[in-house]
Amino acid sequence: QALFQTAIDRADPAQALRQQLQSSPLPELPDGGRNFILSLGKAAVPMMQAALEIIPDPAGALVVTNPENITEIPGATVLAGSHPVPDEASEKAGLAAIRMVQGMSQNDRLIALISGGGSALVVAPATGLTLADKTAVNRLLLASGLNINDMNLIRQHLSDIKGGGLLRHANAARVHAYILSDVIGDD
C-alpha cells in the first residue's frame, strides 16, 4: 500500500511542478517585467494552482482544460476545450491564449504549463484553414492508426500555435515551459 501511495504522490502534477519550481527557481525579471501563466491540458488546473502558490498575482493567467476538470481558480481565467476532437470551445481557448501572449513585451515572462490533451483543447488553425478543416483532419488521424507522435507532427503543421507557433505571438518574451507528457516514451 505504501508503494502504491508513493506512486500516486509522484504522479501528482501540482506536486511535480511545486518541486521543480522550488529546486530550480525562476530567475528575476528585468525592471517592469511581468509574469504570465498559461496552463493547458488535462492537468492544467492543479498545475495552475501550484504555480499561483509560488508566483502570486501574475499579469495574466489562463487555464484551458477538459470540461470534466473545470474548476474556478481565483486570479485565473479558466476555459474548457474539447478532447480528443477540437470544437468551437477549443478554438475560443486558442484565441484567448494568443491574445494573452500578444500583450507581452520582451521584459515579460511566459510560464507555460503543458500537460496531455493540449493539442485538442487549444486550437488555432493555420492561415488558410478553418476549424472544420482541423476537426476533419483530427478525426482522420484518430482513425488512421498512427501513433500519437506522428499525429502531433501533422497537427503542428496545421496550427498557428503548435510547434512553437505560440512563441511567435509572444513578442520575444522569456519563456519557461514545464511539460508533463502522457505519451509513452516521450522525451
PDB file of C-alpha atoms in Angstrom:
ATOM      1  CA  GLN A   1       0.000   0.000   0.000  1.00  0.00           C
ATOM      2  CA  ALA A   2       2.880   2.380   0.782  1.00  0.00           C
ATOM      3  CA  LEU A   3       4.414   1.747  -2.669  1.00  0.00           C
ATOM      4  CA  PHE A   4       1.063   2.377  -4.341  1.00  0.00           C
ATOM      5  CA  GLN A   5       0.589   5.658  -2.454  1.00  0.00           C
ATOM      6  CA  THR A   6       4.135   6.727  -3.290  1.00  0.00           C
ATOM      7  CA  ALA A   7       3.448   6.132  -6.992  1.00  0.00           C
ATOM      8  CA  ILE A   8       0.260   8.205  -6.798  1.00  0.00           C
ATOM      9  CA  ASP A   9       2.070  11.002  -4.963  1.00  0.00           C
ATOM     10  CA  ARG A  10       4.841  11.056  -7.594  1.00  0.00           C
ATOM     11  CA  ALA A  11       2.226  11.358 -10.352  1.00  0.00           C
ATOM     12  CA  ASP A  12       0.608  14.440  -8.768  1.00  0.00           C
ATOM     13  CA  PRO A  13       1.026  17.272 -11.327  1.00  0.00           C
ATOM     14  CA  ALA A  14       0.824  20.027  -8.703  1.00  0.00           C
ATOM     15  CA  GLN A  15       3.477  18.407  -6.553  1.00  0.00           C
ATOM     16  CA  ALA A  16       5.749  17.800  -9.554  1.00  0.00           C
ATOM     17  CA  LEU A  17       5.535  21.463 -10.556  1.00  0.00           C
ATOM     18  CA  ARG A  18       5.988  22.692  -6.988  1.00  0.00           C
ATOM     19  CA  GLN A  19       9.147  20.592  -6.606  1.00  0.00           C
ATOM     20  CA  GLN A  20      10.550  21.812  -9.919  1.00  0.00           C
ATOM     21  CA  LEU A  21       9.894  25.484  -9.173  1.00  0.00           C
ATOM     22  CA  GLN A  22      11.409  25.129  -5.695  1.00  0.00           C
ATOM     23  CA  SER A  23      14.506  23.211  -6.813  1.00  0.00           C
ATOM     24  CA  SER A  24      15.118  25.494  -9.822  1.00  0.00           C
ATOM     25  CA  PRO A  25      13.603  28.900  -9.024  1.00  0.00           C
ATOM     26  CA  LEU A  26      12.746  31.214 -11.874  1.00  0.00           C
ATOM     27  CA  PRO A  27      15.302  33.995 -12.424  1.00  0.00           C
ATOM     28  CA  GLU A  28      14.471  37.580 -11.503  1.00  0.00           C
ATOM     29  CA  LEU A  29      12.638  39.573 -14.142  1.00  0.00           C
ATOM     30  CA  PRO A  30      14.067  42.814 -15.531  1.00  0.00           C
ATOM     31  CA  ASP A  31      12.559  46.059 -14.223  1.00  0.00           C
ATOM     32  CA  GLY A  32       8.969  46.349 -15.402  1.00  0.00           C
ATOM     33  CA  GLY A  33       8.810  42.683 -16.386  1.00  0.00           C
ATOM     34  CA  ARG A  34       5.601  40.791 -15.681  1.00  0.00           C
ATOM     35  CA  ASN A  35       4.718  37.124 -15.289  1.00  0.00           C
ATOM     36  CA  PHE A  36       2.044  35.486 -17.434  1.00  0.00           C
ATOM     37  CA  ILE A  37       0.996  31.891 -16.787  1.00  0.00           C
ATOM     38  CA  LEU A  38      -0.631  29.684 -19.411  1.00  0.00           C
ATOM     39  CA  SER A  39      -1.712  26.224 -18.285  1.00  0.00           C
ATOM     40  CA  LEU A  40      -3.005  23.782 -20.912  1.00  0.00           C
ATOM     41  CA  GLY A  41      -4.161  20.163 -20.772  1.00  0.00           C
ATOM     42  CA  LYS A  42      -5.890  17.642 -18.592  1.00  0.00           C
ATOM     43  CA  ALA A  43      -3.667  18.538 -15.597  1.00  0.00           C
ATOM     44  CA  ALA A  44      -3.918  22.307 -16.189  1.00  0.00           C
ATOM     45  CA  VAL A  45      -5.969  23.090 -13.068  1.00  0.00           C
ATOM     46  CA  PRO A  46      -3.658  21.569 -10.428  1.00  0.00           C
ATOM     47  CA  MET A  47      -0.599  22.895 -12.262  1.00  0.00           C
ATOM     48  CA  MET A  48      -2.006  26.450 -12.244  1.00  0.00           C
ATOM     49  CA  GLN A  49      -2.993  26.167  -8.576  1.00  0.00           C
ATOM     50  CA  ALA A  50       0.570  25.151  -7.687  1.00  0.00           C
ATOM     51  CA  ALA A  51       2.070  27.893  -9.859  1.00  0.00           C
ATOM     52  CA  LEU A  52      -0.064  30.579  -8.217  1.00  0.00           C
ATOM     53  CA  GLU A  53       1.214  29.480  -4.795  1.00  0.00           C
ATOM     54  CA  ILE A  54       4.747  30.322  -5.923  1.00  0.00           C
ATOM     55  CA  ILE A  55       4.069  33.099  -8.466  1.00  0.00           C
ATOM     56  CA  PRO A  56       1.240  35.172  -6.979  1.00  0.00           C
ATOM     57  CA  ASP A  57      -0.568  37.923  -8.880  1.00  0.00           C
ATOM     58  CA  PRO A  58       0.599  37.337 -12.450  1.00  0.00           C
ATOM     59  CA  ALA A  59      -0.323  39.924 -15.071  1.00  0.00           C
ATOM     60  CA  GLY A  60      -2.255  37.193 -16.863  1.00  0.00           C
ATOM     61  CA  ALA A  61      -3.265  33.636 -16.004  1.00  0.00           C
ATOM     62  CA  LEU A  62      -5.168  31.379 -18.393  1.00  0.00           C
ATOM     63  CA  VAL A  63      -6.143  27.750 -17.853  1.00  0.00           C
ATOM     64  CA  VAL A  64      -7.563  25.507 -20.576  1.00  0.00           C
ATOM     65  CA  THR A  65      -8.640  22.012 -19.583  1.00  0.00           C
ATOM     66  CA  ASN A  66     -11.293  19.441 -20.399  1.00  0.00           C
ATOM     67  CA  PRO A  67     -14.862  20.053 -19.159  1.00  0.00           C
ATOM     68  CA  GLU A  68     -14.615  17.298 -16.510  1.00  0.00           C
ATOM     69  CA  ASN A  69     -11.712  19.077 -14.796  1.00  0.00           C
ATOM     70  CA  ILE A  70     -13.009  22.638 -14.913  1.00  0.00           C
ATOM     71  CA  THR A  71     -12.650  24.408 -11.560  1.00  0.00           C
ATOM     72  CA  GLU A  72     -12.694  28.077 -10.667  1.00  0.00           C
ATOM     73  CA  ILE A  73      -9.290  29.409  -9.685  1.00  0.00           C
ATOM     74  CA  PRO A  74      -9.065  32.859  -8.088  1.00  0.00           C
ATOM     75  CA  GLY A  75      -6.769  35.050 -10.177  1.00  0.00           C
ATOM     76  CA  ALA A  76      -7.063  32.954 -13.353  1.00  0.00           C
ATOM     77  CA  THR A  77      -9.421  32.636 -16.282  1.00  0.00           C
ATOM     78  CA  VAL A  78     -10.469  29.002 -16.696  1.00  0.00           C
ATOM     79  CA  LEU A  79     -11.820  27.711 -20.015  1.00  0.00           C
ATOM     80  CA  ALA A  80     -12.793  24.272 -21.274  1.00  0.00           C
ATOM     81  CA  GLY A  81     -11.897  22.887 -24.663  1.00  0.00           C
ATOM     82  CA  SER A  82     -12.878  19.612 -26.278  1.00  0.00           C
ATOM     83  CA  HIS A  83     -10.833  16.403 -26.338  1.00  0.00           C
ATOM     84  CA  PRO A  84      -9.901  14.379 -28.367  1.00  0.00           C
ATOM     85  CA  VAL A  85     -11.602  16.254 -31.238  1.00  0.00           C
ATOM     86  CA  PRO A  86     -11.381  20.076 -31.037  1.00  0.00           C
ATOM     87  CA  ASP A  87     -14.516  22.195 -31.242  1.00  0.00           C
ATOM     88  CA  GLU A  88     -15.547  25.869 -31.057  1.00  0.00           C
ATOM     89  CA  ALA A  89     -14.604  25.982 -27.360  1.00  0.00           C
ATOM     90  CA  SER A  90     -11.110  24.746 -28.271  1.00  0.00           C
ATOM     91  CA  GLU A  91     -10.793  27.490 -30.881  1.00  0.00           C
ATOM     92  CA  LYS A  92     -12.042  30.116 -28.392  1.00  0.00           C
ATOM     93  CA  ALA A  93      -9.357  28.903 -25.962  1.00  0.00           C
ATOM     94  CA  GLY A  94      -6.694  29.103 -28.667  1.00  0.00           C
ATOM     95  CA  LEU A  95      -7.644  32.681 -29.474  1.00  0.00           C
ATOM     96  CA  ALA A  96      -7.598  33.563 -25.751  1.00  0.00           C
ATOM     97  CA  ALA A  97      -4.059  32.140 -25.460  1.00  0.00           C
ATOM     98  CA  ILE A  98      -2.893  34.146 -28.462  1.00  0.00           C
ATOM     99  CA  ARG A  99      -4.477  37.351 -27.122  1.00  0.00           C
ATOM    100  CA  MET A 100      -2.779  36.871 -23.761  1.00  0.00           C
ATOM    101  CA  VAL A 101       0.725  36.382 -25.155  1.00  0.00           C
ATOM    102  CA  GLN A 102       0.387  39.140 -27.762  1.00  0.00           C
ATOM    103  CA  GLY A 103       0.196  41.617 -24.874  1.00  0.00           C
ATOM    104  CA  MET A 104       3.644  40.616 -23.609  1.00  0.00           C
ATOM    105  CA  SER A 105       6.904  42.547 -24.005  1.00  0.00           C
ATOM    106  CA  GLN A 106      10.476  41.313 -24.197  1.00  0.00           C
ATOM    107  CA  ASN A 107      10.855  42.013 -20.452  1.00  0.00           C
ATOM    108  CA  ASP A 108       7.914  39.760 -19.608  1.00  0.00           C
ATOM    109  CA  ARG A 109       7.943  36.053 -18.882  1.00  0.00           C
ATOM    110  CA  LEU A 110       5.559  33.361 -20.069  1.00  0.00           C
ATOM    111  CA  ILE A 111       5.353  30.349 -17.791  1.00  0.00           C
ATOM    112  CA  ALA A 112       3.837  27.605 -19.946  1.00  0.00           C
ATOM    113  CA  LEU A 113       2.398  24.652 -18.040  1.00  0.00           C
ATOM    114  CA  ILE A 114       1.537  21.924 -20.517  1.00  0.00           C
ATOM    115  CA  SER A 115       0.027  18.507 -19.939  1.00  0.00           C
ATOM    116  CA  GLY A 116      -1.626  15.836 -22.069  1.00  0.00           C
ATOM    117  CA  GLY A 117      -4.580  16.801 -24.208  1.00  0.00           C
ATOM    118  CA  GLY A 118      -3.448  20.314 -25.022  1.00  0.00           C
ATOM    119  CA  SER A 119      -3.347  19.686 -28.777  1.00  0.00           C
ATOM    120  CA  ALA A 120      -7.132  19.290 -28.941  1.00  0.00           C
ATOM    121  CA  LEU A 121      -8.125  21.540 -26.047  1.00  0.00           C
ATOM    122  CA  VAL A 122      -6.443  24.601 -27.585  1.00  0.00           C
ATOM    123  CA  VAL A 123      -6.538  25.131 -31.341  1.00  0.00           C
ATOM    124  CA  ALA A 124      -5.858  27.941 -33.759  1.00  0.00           C
ATOM    125  CA  PRO A 125      -5.995  26.897 -37.402  1.00  0.00           C
ATOM    126  CA  ALA A 126      -3.050  27.945 -39.563  1.00  0.00           C
ATOM    127  CA  THR A 127      -3.669  30.666 -42.144  1.00  0.00           C
ATOM    128  CA  GLY A 128      -5.991  29.361 -44.839  1.00  0.00           C
ATOM    129  CA  LEU A 129      -7.526  26.626 -42.684  1.00  0.00           C
ATOM    130  CA  THR A 130     -10.764  26.570 -40.711  1.00  0.00           C
ATOM    131  CA  LEU A 131     -11.818  24.841 -37.525  1.00  0.00           C
ATOM    132  CA  ALA A 132     -13.835  22.439 -39.690  1.00  0.00           C
ATOM    133  CA  ASP A 133     -10.621  21.550 -41.565  1.00  0.00           C
ATOM    134  CA  LYS A 134      -8.751  20.889 -38.315  1.00  0.00           C
ATOM    135  CA  THR A 135     -11.622  18.816 -36.911  1.00  0.00           C
ATOM    136  CA  ALA A 136     -11.838  16.704 -40.076  1.00  0.00           C
ATOM    137  CA  VAL A 137      -8.078  16.078 -40.103  1.00  0.00           C
ATOM    138  CA  ASN A 138      -8.110  15.229 -36.395  1.00  0.00           C
ATOM    139  CA  ARG A 139     -10.885  12.652 -36.910  1.00  0.00           C
ATOM    140  CA  LEU A 140      -8.951  11.110 -39.800  1.00  0.00           C
ATOM    141  CA  LEU A 141      -5.763  10.986 -37.733  1.00  0.00           C
ATOM    142  CA  LEU A 142      -7.536   9.335 -34.789  1.00  0.00           C
ATOM    143  CA  ALA A 143      -8.946   6.662 -37.127  1.00  0.00           C
ATOM    144  CA  SER A 144      -5.676   6.181 -39.031  1.00  0.00           C
ATOM    145  CA  GLY A 145      -3.816   4.026 -36.550  1.00  0.00           C
ATOM    146  CA  LEU A 146      -0.879   6.464 -36.445  1.00  0.00           C
ATOM    147  CA  ASN A 147       0.896   6.791 -33.126  1.00  0.00           C
ATOM    148  CA  ILE A 148       0.459   9.999 -31.151  1.00  0.00           C
ATOM    149  CA  ASN A 149       3.911  11.334 -32.057  1.00  0.00           C
ATOM    150  CA  ASP A 150       3.132  11.129 -35.780  1.00  0.00           C
ATOM    151  CA  MET A 151      -0.320  12.648 -35.259  1.00  0.00           C
ATOM    152  CA  ASN A 152       1.171  15.553 -33.302  1.00  0.00           C
ATOM    153  CA  LEU A 153       3.758  16.156 -36.021  1.00  0.00           C
ATOM    154  CA  ILE A 154       0.973  16.548 -38.590  1.00  0.00           C
ATOM    155  CA  ARG A 155      -1.182  18.657 -36.246  1.00  0.00           C
ATOM    156  CA  GLN A 156       1.599  21.178 -35.641  1.00  0.00           C
ATOM    157  CA  HIS A 157       1.833  21.987 -39.355  1.00  0.00           C
ATOM    158  CA  LEU A 158      -1.882  22.821 -39.442  1.00  0.00           C
ATOM    159  CA  SER A 159      -1.755  25.115 -36.424  1.00  0.00           C
ATOM    160  CA  ASP A 160      -0.948  28.731 -35.669  1.00  0.00           C
ATOM    161  CA  ILE A 161       0.104  27.868 -32.089  1.00  0.00           C
ATOM    162  CA  LYS A 162       1.557  24.343 -32.032  1.00  0.00           C
ATOM    163  CA  GLY A 163       5.171  23.527 -32.835  1.00  0.00           C
ATOM    164  CA  GLY A 164       6.433  26.849 -31.455  1.00  0.00           C
ATOM    165  CA  GLY A 165       3.708  28.932 -33.095  1.00  0.00           C
ATOM    166  CA  LEU A 166       2.537  30.409 -29.807  1.00  0.00           C
ATOM    167  CA  LEU A 167       6.057  31.737 -29.218  1.00  0.00           C
ATOM    168  CA  ARG A 168       5.873  33.761 -32.427  1.00  0.00           C
ATOM    169  CA  HIS A 169       2.950  35.653 -30.883  1.00  0.00           C
ATOM    170  CA  ALA A 170       4.802  36.289 -27.594  1.00  0.00           C
ATOM    171  CA  ASN A 171       6.874  39.263 -28.790  1.00  0.00           C
ATOM    172  CA  ALA A 172      10.281  37.869 -27.735  1.00  0.00           C
ATOM    173  CA  ALA A 173       9.169  37.398 -24.109  1.00  0.00           C
ATOM    174  CA  ARG A 174      11.133  34.986 -21.946  1.00  0.00           C
ATOM    175  CA  VAL A 175       9.504  31.540 -21.890  1.00  0.00           C
ATOM    176  CA  HIS A 176       9.809  28.824 -19.275  1.00  0.00           C
ATOM    177  CA  ALA A 177       7.940  25.619 -20.116  1.00  0.00           C
ATOM    178  CA  TYR A 178       7.040  22.851 -17.671  1.00  0.00           C
ATOM    179  CA  ILE A 179       5.703  19.868 -19.569  1.00  0.00           C
ATOM    180  CA  LEU A 180       4.025  16.725 -18.282  1.00  0.00           C
ATOM    181  CA  SER A 181       3.632  14.216 -21.074  1.00  0.00           C
ATOM    182  CA  ASP A 182       1.249  11.278 -21.098  1.00  0.00           C
ATOM    183  CA  VAL A 183       2.847   9.890 -24.280  1.00  0.00           C
ATOM    184  CA  ILE A 184       4.733   6.678 -23.539  1.00  0.00           C
ATOM    185  CA  GLY A 185       8.439   7.090 -24.225  1.00  0.00           C
ATOM    186  CA  ASP A 186       8.135  10.853 -24.788  1.00  0.00           C
ATOM    187  CA  ASP A 187      11.439  12.685 -24.403  1.00  0.00           C
TER     188      ASP A 187
END
